[in-house]
């Protein structure tokens, strides 16, 4: 009996691809353009954390010839760092500062 290649790497890629694409489309439609990359970086860091927790819980091997949960965690971290760098975090800080001022002014 031949050993067929595992579909697990494709399944992992499809799962996290769907978990990234759908919220990204929602962010693009809902948020202002200057907040999309900071929000996307937060999404990617959250997905990296989930992948690392799953890898730790199932005790996935770090050195494997196939795609592992650790690989996904590293890739999402890398992409999250890139999105944070290109996202100009000072714009997000200004947004939250304006929201804090607006909420303090609306209180009686």
The first five atom37 places (N, CA, C, CB, O) and aatype in JSON, in Angstrom:
{
  "aatype": [20, 20, 20, 20, 20, 20, 20, 20, 20, 20, 20, 20, 20, 20, 20, 20, 20, 20, 20, 20, 20, 20, 20, 20, 20, 20, 20, 20, 20, 20, 20, 20, 20, 20, 20, 20, 20, 20, 20, 20, 20, 20, 20, 20, 20, 20, 20, 20, 20, 20, 20, 20, 20, 20, 20, 20, 20, 20, 20, 20, 20, 20, 20, 20, 20, 20, 20, 20, 20, 20, 20, 20, 20, 20, 20, 20, 20, 20, 20, 20, 20, 20, 20, 20, 20, 20, 20, 20, 20, 20, 20, 20, 20, 20, 20, 20, 20, 20, 20, 20, 20, 20, 20, 20, 20, 20, 20, 20],
  "atom_mask": [
    [1, 1, 1, 1, 1],
    [1, 1, 1, 1, 1],
    [1, 1, 1, 1, 1],
    [1, 1, 1, 1, 1],
    [1, 1, 1, 1, 1],
    [1, 1, 1, 1, 1],
    [1, 1, 1, 1, 1],
    [1, 1, 1, 1, 1],
    [1, 1, 1, 1, 1],
    [1, 1, 1, 1, 1],
    [1, 1, 1, 1, 1],
    [1, 1, 1, 1, 1],
    [1, 1, 1, 1, 1],
    [1, 1, 1, 1, 1],
    [1, 1, 1, 1, 1],
    [1, 1, 1, 1, 1],
    [1, 1, 1, 1, 1],
    [1, 1, 1, 1, 1],
    [1, 1, 1, 1, 1],
    [1, 1, 1, 1, 1],
    [1, 1, 1, 1, 1],
    [1, 1, 1, 1, 1],
    [1, 1, 1, 1, 1],
    [1, 1, 1, 1, 1],
    [1, 1, 1, 1, 1],
    [1, 1, 1, 1, 1],
    [1, 1, 1, 1, 1],
    [1, 1, 1, 1, 1],
    [1, 1, 1, 1, 1],
    [1, 1, 1, 1, 1],
    [1, 1, 1, 1, 1],
    [1, 1, 1, 1, 1],
    [1, 1, 1, 1, 1],
    [1, 1, 1, 1, 1],
    [1, 1, 1, 1, 1],
    [1, 1, 1, 1, 1],
    [1, 1, 1, 1, 1],
    [1, 1, 1, 1, 1],
    [1, 1, 1, 1, 1],
    [1, 1, 1, 1, 1],
    [1, 1, 1, 1, 1],
    [1, 1, 1, 1, 1],
    [1, 1, 1, 1, 1],
    [1, 1, 1, 1, 1],
    [1, 1, 1, 1, 1],
    [1, 1, 1, 1, 1],
    [1, 1, 1, 1, 1],
    [1, 1, 1, 1, 1],
    [1, 1, 1, 1, 1],
    [1, 1, 1, 1, 1],
    [1, 1, 1, 1, 1],
    [1, 1, 1, 1, 1],
    [1, 1, 1, 1, 1],
    [1, 1, 1, 1, 1],
    [1, 1, 1, 1, 1],
    [1, 1, 1, 1, 1],
    [1, 1, 1, 1, 1],
    [1, 1, 1, 1, 1],
    [1, 1, 1, 1, 1],
    [1, 1, 1, 1, 1],
    [1, 1, 1, 1, 1],
    [1, 1, 1, 1, 1],
    [1, 1, 1, 1, 1],
    [1, 1, 1, 1, 1],
    [1, 1, 1, 1, 1],
    [1, 1, 1, 1, 1],
    [1, 1, 1, 1, 1],
    [1, 1, 1, 1, 1],
    [1, 1, 1, 1, 1],
    [1, 1, 1, 1, 1],
    [1, 1, 1, 1, 1],
    [1, 1, 1, 1, 1],
    [1, 1, 1, 1, 1],
    [1, 1, 1, 1, 1],
    [1, 1, 1, 1, 1],
    [1, 1, 1, 1, 1],
    [1, 1, 1, 1, 1],
    [1, 1, 1, 1, 1],
    [1, 1, 1, 1, 1],
    [1, 1, 1, 1, 1],
    [1, 1, 1, 1, 1],
    [1, 1, 1, 1, 1],
    [1, 1, 1, 1, 1],
    [1, 1, 1, 1, 1],
    [1, 1, 1, 1, 1],
    [1, 1, 1, 1, 1],
    [1, 1, 1, 1, 1],
    [1, 1, 1, 1, 1],
    [1, 1, 1, 1, 1],
    [1, 1, 1, 1, 1],
    [1, 1, 1, 1, 1],
    [1, 1, 1, 1, 1],
    [1, 1, 1, 1, 1],
    [1, 1, 1, 1, 1],
    [1, 1, 1, 1, 1],
    [1, 1, 1, 1, 1],
    [1, 1, 1, 1, 1],
    [1, 1, 1, 1, 1],
    [1, 1, 1, 1, 1],
    [1, 1, 1, 1, 1],
    [1, 1, 1, 1, 1],
    [1, 1, 1, 1, 1],
    [1, 1, 1, 1, 1],
    [1, 1, 1, 1, 1],
    [1, 1, 1, 1, 1],
    [1, 1, 1, 1, 1],
    [1, 1, 1, 1, 1],
    [1, 1, 1, 1, 1]
  ],
  "atom_positions": [
    [[0.84, -1.17, 0.0], [0.0, 0.0, 0.0], [0.89, 1.25, 0.0], [-0.96, -0.01, 1.22], [1.82, 1.37, 0.8]],
    [[0.58, 2.16, -0.9], [1.39, 3.38, -1.0], [0.98, 4.37, 0.08], [1.24, 4.02, -2.39], [-0.16, 4.39, 0.54]],
    [[1.94, 5.19, 0.46], [1.64, 6.26, 1.41], [1.25, 7.49, 0.63], [2.87, 6.55, 2.34], [2.07, 8.1, -0.06]],
    [[0.0, 7.87, 0.73], [-0.49, 9.06, 0.04], [-0.04, 10.3, 0.81], [-2.05, 9.03, -0.1], [0.07, 10.26, 2.03]],
    [[0.21, 11.39, 0.1], [0.61, 12.61, 0.81], [-0.53, 13.11, 1.69], [1.04, 13.71, -0.19], [-1.71, 12.98, 1.36]],
    [[-0.14, 13.66, 2.8], [-1.13, 14.15, 3.76], [-1.78, 15.44, 3.27], [-0.47, 14.38, 5.14], [-1.12, 16.3, 2.69]],
    [[-3.07, 15.55, 3.52], [-3.79, 16.77, 3.16], [-3.81, 17.77, 4.32], [-5.21, 16.44, 2.74], [-4.4, 18.84, 4.2]],
    [[-3.18, 17.41, 5.44], [-3.19, 18.29, 6.61], [-2.59, 19.66, 6.33], [-2.45, 17.63, 7.74], [-3.18, 20.66, 6.75]],
    [[-1.44, 19.78, 5.64], [-0.92, 21.13, 5.37], [-1.88, 21.99, 4.56], [0.41, 21.03, 4.65], [-2.01, 23.19, 4.81]],
    [[-2.55, 21.38, 3.58], [-3.52, 22.14, 2.8], [-4.7, 22.57, 3.65], [-3.99, 21.31, 1.61], [-5.21, 23.68, 3.51]],
    [[-5.14, 21.68, 4.53], [-6.25, 22.01, 5.42], [-5.91, 23.15, 6.37], [-6.65, 20.79, 6.22], [-6.73, 24.03, 6.61]],
    [[-4.69, 23.12, 6.9], [-4.25, 24.21, 7.78], [-4.2, 25.53, 7.02], [-2.87, 23.9, 8.38], [-4.63, 26.57, 7.51]],
    [[-3.66, 25.47, 5.82], [-3.55, 26.68, 5.01], [-4.93, 27.22, 4.66], [-2.75, 26.39, 3.71], [-5.16, 28.43, 4.72]],
    [[-5.86, 26.35, 4.31], [-7.22, 26.78, 3.96], [-7.94, 27.35, 5.17], [-8.01, 25.61, 3.38], [-8.65, 28.35, 5.05]],
    [[-7.77, 26.73, 6.33], [-8.42, 27.21, 7.54], [-7.95, 28.62, 7.9], [-8.15, 26.26, 8.7], [-8.77, 29.51, 8.09]],
    [[-6.67, 28.8, 8.0], [-6.16, 30.12, 8.38], [-6.31, 31.13, 7.25], [-4.71, 30.01, 8.79], [-6.4, 32.33, 7.5]],
    [[-6.33, 30.66, 6.02], [-6.6, 31.57, 4.91], [-8.0, 32.15, 5.02], [-6.44, 30.85, 3.57], [-8.2, 33.36, 4.85]],
    [[-8.97, 31.29, 5.31], [-10.35, 31.76, 5.47], [-10.48, 32.66, 6.7], [-11.31, 30.57, 5.59], [-11.2, 33.65, 6.67]],
    [[-9.78, 32.3, 7.77], [-9.83, 33.11, 8.99], [-9.12, 34.45, 8.83], [-9.23, 32.35, 10.15], [-9.28, 35.33, 9.67]],
    [[-8.35, 34.6, 7.79], [-7.67, 35.87, 7.53], [-8.42, 36.69, 6.49], [-6.24, 35.62, 7.07], [-8.57, 37.9, 6.66]],
    [[-8.88, 36.07, 5.44], [-9.5, 36.8, 4.33], [-10.82, 37.44, 4.73], [-9.71, 35.87, 3.15], [-11.05, 38.61, 4.42]],
    [[-11.69, 36.69, 5.39], [-13.01, 37.23, 5.7], [-12.94, 38.43, 6.64], [-13.88, 36.15, 6.32], [-13.59, 39.44, 6.36]],
    [[-12.19, 38.38, 7.76], [-12.07, 39.59, 8.58], [-11.36, 40.73, 7.86], [-11.34, 39.26, 9.87], [-11.66, 41.89, 8.11]],
    [[-10.41, 40.41, 6.98], [-9.71, 41.46, 6.24], [-10.67, 42.2, 5.32], [-8.53, 40.87, 5.43], [-10.61, 43.43, 5.22]],
    [[-11.53, 41.47, 4.64], [-12.52, 42.11, 3.77], [-13.46, 42.99, 4.59], [-13.33, 41.06, 2.99], [-13.81, 44.09, 4.18]],
    [[-13.85, 42.48, 5.74], [-14.72, 43.26, 6.63], [-14.02, 44.54, 7.1], [-15.16, 42.42, 7.84], [-14.63, 45.61, 7.14]],
    [[-12.75, 44.42, 7.46], [-11.99, 45.6, 7.9], [-11.87, 46.64, 6.79], [-10.6, 45.19, 8.38], [-11.99, 47.84, 7.03]],
    [[-11.64, 46.18, 5.58], [-11.49, 47.11, 4.45], [-12.78, 47.87, 4.22], [-11.08, 46.35, 3.18], [-12.76, 49.06, 3.9]],
    [[-13.9, 47.2, 4.38], [-15.2, 47.84, 4.14], [-15.63, 48.74, 5.29], [-16.26, 46.79, 3.9], [-16.3, 49.75, 5.06]],
    [[-15.28, 48.41, 6.52], [-15.79, 49.12, 7.69], [-14.86, 50.24, 8.16], [-16.02, 48.15, 8.81], [-15.33, 51.33, 8.5]],
    [[-13.57, 49.98, 8.18], [-12.62, 50.93, 8.76], [-12.17, 51.98, 7.75], [-11.41, 50.21, 9.31], [-12.25, 51.78, 6.53]],
    [[-11.7, 53.08, 8.3], [-11.08, 54.1, 7.45], [-9.74, 53.56, 6.94], [-10.89, 55.44, 8.23], [-9.13, 52.73, 7.61]],
    [[-9.29, 54.01, 5.78], [-8.09, 53.43, 5.17], [-6.84, 53.46, 6.05], [-7.79, 54.14, 3.9], [-6.03, 52.53, 5.99]],
    [[-6.68, 54.48, 6.86], [-5.45, 54.55, 7.67], [-5.46, 53.58, 8.85], [-5.25, 55.95, 8.19], [-4.42, 53.39, 9.49]],
    [[-6.62, 52.96, 9.14], [-6.7, 52.02, 10.26], [-6.71, 50.57, 9.82], [-7.92, 52.3, 11.07], [-6.71, 49.68, 10.66]],
    [[-6.71, 50.32, 8.53], [-6.81, 48.94, 8.05], [-5.55, 48.15, 8.39], [-7.06, 48.93, 6.53], [-5.65, 47.05, 8.91]],
    [[-4.38, 48.68, 8.11], [-3.15, 47.93, 8.38], [-2.91, 47.71, 9.87], [-1.96, 48.65, 7.78], [-2.52, 46.6, 10.25]],
    [[-3.11, 48.71, 10.75], [-2.96, 48.4, 12.18], [-3.95, 47.33, 12.65], [-3.15, 49.66, 13.01], [-3.59, 46.46, 13.44]],
    [[-5.19, 47.4, 12.18], [-6.17, 46.38, 12.57], [-5.79, 45.02, 12.0], [-7.59, 46.79, 12.1], [-5.96, 44.0, 12.67]],
    [[-5.28, 45.0, 10.78], [-4.86, 43.75, 10.16], [-3.68, 43.15, 10.92], [-4.48, 43.98, 8.69], [-3.6, 41.93, 11.07]],
    [[-2.77, 43.99, 11.39], [-1.63, 43.46, 12.17], [-2.12, 42.85, 13.48], [-0.6, 44.58, 12.45], [-1.58, 41.82, 13.91]],
    [[-3.11, 43.45, 14.11], [-3.66, 42.87, 15.34], [-4.3, 41.52, 15.04], [-4.68, 43.82, 15.99], [-4.14, 40.57, 15.81]],
    [[-5.03, 41.44, 13.94], [-5.65, 40.17, 13.53], [-4.58, 39.1, 13.31], [-6.48, 40.36, 12.24], [-4.73, 37.96, 13.76]],
    [[-3.51, 39.45, 12.63], [-2.45, 38.48, 12.34], [-1.73, 38.04, 13.62], [-1.44, 39.07, 11.36], [-1.39, 36.87, 13.76]],
    [[-1.5, 38.97, 14.55], [-0.87, 38.59, 15.82], [-1.79, 37.67, 16.62], [-0.53, 39.84, 16.65], [-1.32, 36.74, 17.28]],
    [[-3.1, 37.92, 16.57], [-4.04, 37.04, 17.27], [-4.04, 35.64, 16.65], [-5.47, 37.63, 17.23], [-4.08, 34.64, 17.37]],
    [[-3.99, 35.57, 15.34], [-3.93, 34.27, 14.67], [-2.62, 33.55, 14.98], [-4.11, 34.43, 13.15], [-2.59, 32.33, 15.12]],
    [[-1.54, 34.3, 15.09], [-0.25, 33.7, 15.45], [-0.32, 33.12, 16.86], [0.89, 34.74, 15.34], [0.2, 32.04, 17.12]],
    [[-0.96, 33.84, 17.75], [-1.1, 33.36, 19.13], [-1.94, 32.09, 19.17], [-1.72, 34.44, 20.02], [-1.6, 31.15, 19.89]],
    [[-3.02, 32.05, 18.42], [-3.88, 30.86, 18.38], [-3.1, 29.68, 17.81], [-5.15, 31.13, 17.53], [-3.17, 28.57, 18.35]],
    [[-2.37, 29.9, 16.74], [-1.59, 28.81, 16.14], [-0.51, 28.31, 17.1], [-0.94, 29.28, 14.83], [-0.27, 27.1, 17.17]],
    [[0.12, 29.2, 17.84], [1.15, 28.79, 18.8], [0.54, 28.02, 19.97], [1.93, 30.01, 19.32], [1.11, 27.05, 20.45]],
    [[-0.62, 28.46, 20.43], [-1.29, 27.75, 21.52], [-1.7, 26.35, 21.08], [-2.53, 28.53, 22.01], [-1.52, 25.38, 21.83]],
    [[-2.24, 26.23, 19.87], [-2.63, 24.91, 19.35], [-1.4, 24.03, 19.19], [-3.38, 25.04, 18.01], [-1.43, 22.85, 19.53]],
    [[-0.32, 24.59, 18.67], [0.91, 23.81, 18.49], [1.44, 23.32, 19.83], [1.98, 24.65, 17.77], [1.94, 22.2, 19.94]],
    [[1.34, 24.16, 20.83], [1.82, 23.77, 22.16], [0.92, 22.7, 22.77], [1.89, 25.0, 23.07], [1.39, 21.77, 23.41]],
    [[-0.4, 22.86, 22.57], [-1.34, 21.91, 23.17], [-1.23, 20.52, 22.54], [-2.76, 22.43, 23.04], [-1.34, 19.51, 23.24]],
    [[-1.03, 20.46, 21.23], [-0.94, 19.15, 20.58], [0.49, 18.64, 20.53], [-1.51, 19.22, 19.17], [0.77, 17.56, 19.99]],
    [[1.4, 19.42, 21.1], [2.82, 19.05, 21.14], [3.35, 18.74, 19.74], [3.04, 17.83, 22.06], [3.95, 17.69, 19.5]],
    [[3.11, 19.67, 18.82], [3.57, 19.52, 17.44], [5.09, 19.57, 17.4], [2.96, 20.61, 16.53], [5.73, 20.36, 18.11]],
    [[5.66, 18.74, 16.56], [7.11, 18.74, 16.43], [7.57, 19.98, 15.68], [7.6, 17.48, 15.72], [6.96, 20.38, 14.68]],
    [[8.63, 20.57, 16.17], [9.15, 21.79, 15.55], [9.93, 21.5, 14.27], [10.03, 22.54, 16.53], [9.91, 22.3, 13.34]],
    [[10.59, 20.38, 14.22], [11.41, 20.03, 13.06], [10.72, 18.93, 12.28], [12.84, 19.6, 13.49], [10.89, 17.74, 12.57]],
    [[9.95, 19.33, 11.31], [9.22, 18.37, 10.49], [9.34, 18.79, 9.04], [7.71, 18.28, 10.92], [9.53, 19.97, 8.73]],
    [[9.23, 17.83, 8.15], [9.3, 18.13, 6.72], [8.03, 18.76, 6.18], [9.59, 16.88, 5.96], [8.04, 19.35, 5.1]],
    [[6.94, 18.66, 6.93], [5.66, 19.2, 6.5], [5.39, 20.55, 7.17], [4.52, 18.22, 6.82], [6.12, 20.98, 8.07]],
    [[4.36, 21.18, 6.71], [3.9, 22.43, 7.32], [3.31, 22.11, 8.69], [2.86, 23.17, 6.41], [2.46, 21.23, 8.8]],
    [[3.74, 22.83, 9.71], [3.24, 22.58, 11.06], [2.57, 23.84, 11.61], [4.38, 22.13, 12.0], [2.62, 24.91, 11.0]],
    [[1.95, 23.68, 12.77], [1.33, 24.82, 13.44], [2.38, 25.87, 13.8], [0.59, 24.36, 14.7], [2.08, 27.07, 13.8]],
    [[3.59, 25.43, 14.12], [4.66, 26.38, 14.45], [5.01, 27.23, 13.23], [5.91, 25.64, 14.95], [5.29, 28.42, 13.37]],
    [[5.01, 26.63, 12.06], [5.28, 27.38, 10.83], [4.22, 28.46, 10.61], [5.33, 26.43, 9.62], [4.54, 29.59, 10.24]],
    [[2.96, 28.1, 10.84], [1.89, 29.08, 10.69], [2.02, 30.21, 11.71], [0.53, 28.4, 10.84], [1.83, 31.38, 11.38]],
    [[2.35, 29.86, 12.94], [2.52, 30.89, 13.97], [3.64, 31.86, 13.58], [2.82, 30.26, 15.34], [3.49, 33.07, 13.74]],
    [[4.73, 31.34, 13.08], [5.84, 32.19, 12.65], [5.48, 33.05, 11.46], [7.04, 31.36, 12.32], [5.85, 34.22, 11.4]],
    [[4.76, 32.48, 10.5], [4.37, 33.25, 9.31], [3.4, 34.36, 9.67], [3.73, 32.32, 8.26], [3.54, 35.48, 9.17]],
    [[2.43, 34.07, 10.53], [1.49, 35.12, 10.93], [2.19, 36.22, 11.74], [0.34, 34.53, 11.74], [1.85, 37.4, 11.61]],
    [[3.14, 35.84, 12.56], [3.89, 36.85, 13.31], [4.68, 37.75, 12.36], [4.85, 36.18, 14.32], [4.68, 38.97, 12.51]],
    [[5.33, 37.14, 11.39], [6.11, 37.9, 10.42], [5.22, 38.87, 9.64], [6.83, 36.96, 9.45], [5.57, 40.04, 9.47]],
    [[4.07, 38.38, 9.17], [3.15, 39.24, 8.41], [2.54, 40.32, 9.31], [2.03, 38.39, 7.77], [2.31, 41.44, 8.85]],
    [[2.28, 39.99, 10.57], [1.76, 40.99, 11.5], [2.77, 42.11, 11.76], [1.38, 40.33, 12.81], [2.39, 43.27, 11.86]],
    [[4.04, 41.74, 11.86], [5.08, 42.76, 12.03], [5.17, 43.65, 10.79], [6.46, 42.1, 12.3], [5.3, 44.87, 10.91]],
    [[5.09, 43.05, 9.62], [5.15, 43.84, 8.39], [3.96, 44.79, 8.28], [5.2, 42.91, 7.15], [4.12, 45.95, 7.9]],
    [[2.77, 44.31, 8.62], [1.59, 45.17, 8.57], [1.69, 46.3, 9.59], [0.32, 44.35, 8.82], [1.27, 47.42, 9.31]],
    [[2.24, 46.01, 10.76], [2.4, 47.05, 11.78], [3.41, 48.1, 11.34], [2.83, 46.42, 13.12], [3.23, 49.29, 11.6]],
    [[4.47, 47.68, 10.68], [5.48, 48.63, 10.22], [4.92, 49.54, 9.14], [6.72, 47.88, 9.7], [5.13, 50.75, 9.16]],
    [[4.2, 48.94, 8.19], [3.66, 49.74, 7.09], [2.4, 50.5, 7.48], [3.36, 48.85, 5.92], [1.97, 51.39, 6.75]],
    [[1.81, 50.17, 8.62], [0.53, 50.76, 9.02], [0.62, 52.11, 9.69], [-0.16, 49.85, 9.91], [-0.43, 52.67, 10.03]],
    [[1.79, 52.65, 9.91], [1.97, 53.93, 10.58], [1.18, 53.96, 11.89], [1.53, 55.07, 9.67], [0.07, 54.49, 11.93]],
    [[1.75, 53.41, 12.95], [1.03, 53.3, 14.21], [0.65, 54.65, 14.83], [1.84, 52.52, 15.17], [-0.24, 54.7, 15.68]],
    [[1.31, 55.73, 14.43], [0.95, 57.03, 14.99], [-0.46, 57.43, 14.59], [1.95, 58.1, 14.52], [-1.13, 58.16, 15.33]],
    [[-0.95, 56.97, 13.42], [-2.32, 57.25, 13.01], [-3.31, 56.55, 13.93], [-2.54, 56.8, 11.56], [-4.33, 57.13, 14.3]],
    [[-3.02, 55.33, 14.3], [-3.91, 54.61, 15.21], [-3.89, 55.24, 16.59], [-3.5, 53.13, 15.31], [-4.93, 55.33, 17.25]],
    [[-2.72, 55.68, 17.04], [-2.64, 56.34, 18.35], [-3.45, 57.63, 18.35], [-1.18, 56.64, 18.72], [-4.12, 57.94, 19.33]],
    [[-3.39, 58.39, 17.26], [-4.2, 59.61, 17.17], [-5.68, 59.3, 17.2], [-3.86, 60.38, 15.89], [-6.45, 60.03, 17.82]],
    [[-6.09, 58.21, 16.56], [-7.5, 57.83, 16.56], [-7.97, 57.54, 17.98], [-7.72, 56.6, 15.67], [-9.02, 58.03, 18.39]],
    [[-7.2, 56.75, 18.73], [-7.63, 56.41, 20.08], [-7.57, 57.62, 21.0], [-6.76, 55.29, 20.64], [-8.37, 57.73, 21.93]],
    [[-6.65, 58.52, 20.74], [-6.58, 59.76, 21.53], [-7.81, 60.62, 21.27], [-5.29, 60.55, 21.19], [-8.38, 61.18, 22.21]],
    [[-8.22, 60.73, 20.01], [-9.42, 61.49, 19.67], [-10.67, 60.86, 20.28], [-9.57, 61.6, 18.15], [-11.56, 61.57, 20.74]],
    [[-10.74, 59.53, 20.29], [-11.89, 58.84, 20.87], [-11.95, 59.08, 22.37], [-11.82, 57.34, 20.57], [-13.04, 59.25, 22.93]],
    [[-10.8, 59.08, 23.04], [-10.78, 59.32, 24.48], [-11.24, 60.73, 24.8], [-9.38, 59.08, 25.05], [-11.98, 60.94, 25.76]],
    [[-10.81, 61.7, 24.01], [-11.23, 63.08, 24.22], [-12.72, 63.23, 23.96], [-10.43, 64.04, 23.33], [-13.42, 63.91, 24.7]],
    [[-13.21, 62.6, 22.92], [-14.63, 62.68, 22.58], [-15.49, 62.04, 23.66], [-14.9, 62.02, 21.23], [-16.56, 62.57, 23.98]],
    [[-15.07, 60.92, 24.21], [-15.87, 60.27, 25.25], [-15.83, 61.04, 26.56], [-15.38, 58.85, 25.48], [-16.81, 61.04, 27.3]],
    [[-14.72, 61.7, 26.85], [-14.65, 62.49, 28.09], [-15.47, 63.77, 27.95], [-13.19, 62.84, 28.44], [-15.99, 64.27, 28.95]],
    [[-15.61, 64.33, 26.75], [-16.42, 65.52, 26.52], [-17.91, 65.21, 26.55], [-16.05, 66.16, 25.2], [-18.72, 66.09, 26.86]],
    [[-18.29, 63.99, 26.23], [-19.71, 63.63, 26.18], [-20.27, 63.29, 27.55], [-19.91, 62.46, 25.26], [-21.48, 63.2, 27.7]],
    [[-19.42, 63.09, 28.54], [-19.88, 62.8, 29.89], [-20.41, 64.06, 30.55], [-18.75, 62.18, 30.73], [-19.86, 65.14, 30.36]],
    [[-21.5, 63.91, 31.36], [-22.06, 65.11, 32.03], [-21.21, 65.63, 33.16], [-23.42, 64.82, 32.55], [-21.57, 66.62, 33.79]]
  ]
}
